[in-house]
Amino acid sequence: MLFLASCGNAPQAQPPTYTPDMVQRLESYTNNIQGMRDRLGELNDLIQEKDWIYADNFIHGPLGTLRQDMSLFNRNLLPQDQRQGRELAREISRHLEAISLAAQNSDYAAATKNYREMLTDLDAFLDLLPNATES
Ligand code: ZN
C-alpha cells in the first residue's frame, strides 16, 4: 500500500471536510462549553475554600450539561476527529467524577489534582474547534 501511494498513480482519498453549516453547529455547542469553562474559577474557589458541598453541587448544577454538550459536539465532528473528541470527553467526565468523589471525602489533594487535569483536557477539547475550521 505504501508503494502504491508513493508512485503517484493511485488516486488519494481525500478525507471529508467541514461545511460552514457543520462549523456553525459546532460553534453553538462550543459556546455552551466555553461558558462553563469561563465559570470554572468558581469551582476552583470552592475547592480552595474546601467548601465541599457547594463544590459537588457546582459539578452537578452549572456543569451538569457539560457531558451532553461535549457528546453533541463530538457527534458533529467528522469521523477522523471523533476519536480524539470522545477520548477527551471521557477524560473530562472521569476527572469530574473524581472531583465529586473527592468532595464527598473532603480530599483536597485529589480535588485539586483532578481539577487541574480536567482544565487541561477541557482546553484541549475546545481546541478541536479551530482544528475543525482549518481543515
Ligand atoms: Zn485527563
Tab-separated table of C-alpha atoms and ligand atoms in Angstrom:
chain	number	residue	atom	x	y	z
A	1	MET	CA	0.000	0.000	0.000
A	2	LEU	CA	2.835	2.412	0.806
A	3	PHE	CA	4.414	1.681	-2.559
A	4	LEU	CA	1.145	2.366	-4.419
A	5	ALA	CA	0.599	5.626	-2.549
A	6	SER	CA	4.065	6.912	-3.327
A	7	CYS	CA	4.022	6.082	-7.040
A	8	GLY	CA	1.520	8.876	-7.690
A	9	ASN	CA	-0.861	6.975	-9.945
A	10	ALA	CA	-3.339	5.803	-7.330
A	11	PRO	CA	-5.945	8.496	-6.574
A	12	GLN	CA	-5.557	9.726	-2.989
A	13	ALA	CA	-8.751	9.503	-0.972
A	14	GLN	CA	-9.417	12.985	0.422
A	15	PRO	CA	-10.796	12.990	3.967
A	16	PRO	CA	-14.177	14.784	4.150
A	17	THR	CA	-14.006	18.451	5.180
A	18	TYR	CA	-16.286	20.681	7.252
A	19	THR	CA	-19.059	22.676	5.625
A	20	PRO	CA	-19.941	26.160	7.010
A	21	ASP	CA	-23.154	24.591	8.360
A	22	MET	CA	-21.248	21.998	10.319
A	23	VAL	CA	-18.847	24.582	11.717
A	24	GLN	CA	-21.772	26.761	12.796
A	25	ARG	CA	-23.342	23.832	14.646
A	26	LEU	CA	-20.039	23.005	16.319
A	27	GLU	CA	-19.645	26.643	17.365
A	28	SER	CA	-23.025	26.680	19.072
A	29	TYR	CA	-22.012	23.706	21.246
A	30	THR	CA	-18.594	25.248	21.872
A	31	ASN	CA	-20.287	28.432	23.112
A	32	ASN	CA	-22.086	26.437	25.804
A	33	ILE	CA	-18.918	24.589	26.736
A	34	GLN	CA	-16.851	27.794	26.731
A	35	GLY	CA	-19.468	29.374	29.004
A	36	MET	CA	-18.889	26.579	31.522
A	37	ARG	CA	-15.122	26.853	31.048
A	38	ASP	CA	-15.380	30.543	31.943
A	39	ARG	CA	-17.046	29.661	35.254
A	40	LEU	CA	-14.545	27.023	36.358
A	41	GLY	CA	-12.712	29.570	38.525
A	42	GLU	CA	-15.757	29.409	40.805
A	43	LEU	CA	-15.261	25.664	41.222
A	44	ASN	CA	-11.588	26.227	41.971
A	45	ASP	CA	-12.522	28.793	44.654
A	46	LEU	CA	-14.882	26.285	46.272
A	47	ILE	CA	-12.142	23.643	46.286
A	48	GLN	CA	-9.615	26.118	47.719
A	49	GLU	CA	-12.117	27.063	50.436
A	50	LYS	CA	-12.798	23.332	50.991
A	51	ASP	CA	-16.457	24.116	50.545
A	52	TRP	CA	-17.166	20.514	49.584
A	53	ILE	CA	-20.930	20.611	49.471
A	54	TYR	CA	-21.001	23.573	47.076
A	55	ALA	CA	-18.133	22.146	45.035
A	56	ASP	CA	-20.119	18.959	44.477
A	57	ASN	CA	-23.289	20.962	43.767
A	58	PHE	CA	-21.392	23.031	41.213
A	59	ILE	CA	-20.407	19.917	39.268
A	60	HIS	CA	-23.982	18.706	39.089
A	61	GLY	CA	-25.533	22.181	38.704
A	62	PRO	CA	-23.723	24.702	36.463
A	63	LEU	CA	-21.574	21.959	34.900
A	64	GLY	CA	-24.442	19.492	34.698
A	65	THR	CA	-24.896	19.727	30.917
A	66	LEU	CA	-21.177	19.647	30.073
A	67	ARG	CA	-21.162	15.949	29.193
A	68	GLN	CA	-24.225	16.310	26.999
A	69	ASP	CA	-22.795	19.328	25.179
A	70	MET	CA	-19.498	17.536	24.618
A	71	SER	CA	-21.228	14.485	23.180
A	72	LEU	CA	-23.400	16.638	20.876
A	73	PHE	CA	-20.244	18.430	19.769
A	74	ASN	CA	-18.480	15.119	19.133
A	75	ARG	CA	-21.373	13.779	17.095
A	76	ASN	CA	-20.993	16.731	14.731
A	77	LEU	CA	-17.274	16.211	14.181
A	78	LEU	CA	-16.040	14.464	11.074
A	79	PRO	CA	-15.188	10.796	11.642
A	80	GLN	CA	-11.432	11.434	11.622
A	81	ASP	CA	-11.755	13.884	14.565
A	82	GLN	CA	-14.319	11.981	16.623
A	83	ARG	CA	-11.919	9.619	18.352
A	84	GLN	CA	-9.914	12.433	19.926
A	85	GLY	CA	-13.107	14.233	20.931
A	86	ARG	CA	-14.524	11.125	22.563
A	87	GLU	CA	-11.298	10.389	24.429
A	88	LEU	CA	-11.100	13.920	25.816
A	89	ALA	CA	-14.787	13.924	26.779
A	90	ARG	CA	-14.263	10.641	28.616
A	91	GLU	CA	-11.230	12.072	30.439
A	92	ILE	CA	-13.123	15.211	31.446
A	93	SER	CA	-16.052	13.142	32.778
A	94	ARG	CA	-13.628	10.946	34.687
A	95	HIS	CA	-11.983	13.988	36.327
A	96	LEU	CA	-15.375	15.495	37.209
A	97	GLU	CA	-16.440	12.262	38.878
A	98	ALA	CA	-13.133	12.183	40.739
A	99	ILE	CA	-13.661	15.764	41.987
A	100	SER	CA	-17.176	14.868	43.061
A	101	LEU	CA	-15.853	11.848	44.961
A	102	ALA	CA	-13.023	13.919	46.446
A	103	ALA	CA	-15.607	16.457	47.628
A	104	GLN	CA	-17.592	13.707	49.323
A	105	ASN	CA	-14.386	12.506	51.038
A	106	SER	CA	-13.065	16.031	51.778
A	107	ASP	CA	-9.943	15.009	49.839
A	108	TYR	CA	-8.261	18.303	48.931
A	109	ALA	CA	-5.258	16.735	47.149
A	110	ALA	CA	-7.394	14.595	44.838
A	111	ALA	CA	-9.771	17.500	44.145
A	112	THR	CA	-7.015	19.938	43.126
A	113	LYS	CA	-5.161	17.330	41.053
A	114	ASN	CA	-8.285	16.384	39.098
A	115	TYR	CA	-9.340	20.000	38.753
A	116	ARG	CA	-6.011	20.872	37.083
A	117	GLU	CA	-6.137	17.832	34.812
A	118	MET	CA	-9.749	18.492	33.887
A	119	LEU	CA	-8.836	22.054	32.902
A	120	THR	CA	-6.036	20.822	30.610
A	121	ASP	CA	-8.333	18.265	28.976
A	122	LEU	CA	-11.137	20.790	28.555
A	123	ASP	CA	-8.823	23.303	26.864
A	124	ALA	CA	-7.630	20.543	24.517
A	125	PHE	CA	-11.271	19.706	23.827
A	126	LEU	CA	-12.080	23.334	22.965
A	127	ASP	CA	-9.051	23.342	20.651
A	128	LEU	CA	-10.827	20.780	18.497
A	129	LEU	CA	-12.941	23.591	17.027
A	130	PRO	CA	-10.128	25.691	15.454
A	131	ASN	CA	-8.696	22.433	14.124
A	132	ALA	CA	-12.046	21.771	12.544
A	133	THR	CA	-12.263	25.180	10.862
A	134	GLU	CA	-8.731	24.942	9.489
A	135	SER	CA	-9.299	21.718	7.579
B	1	ZN	ZN	-7.172	13.741	31.950
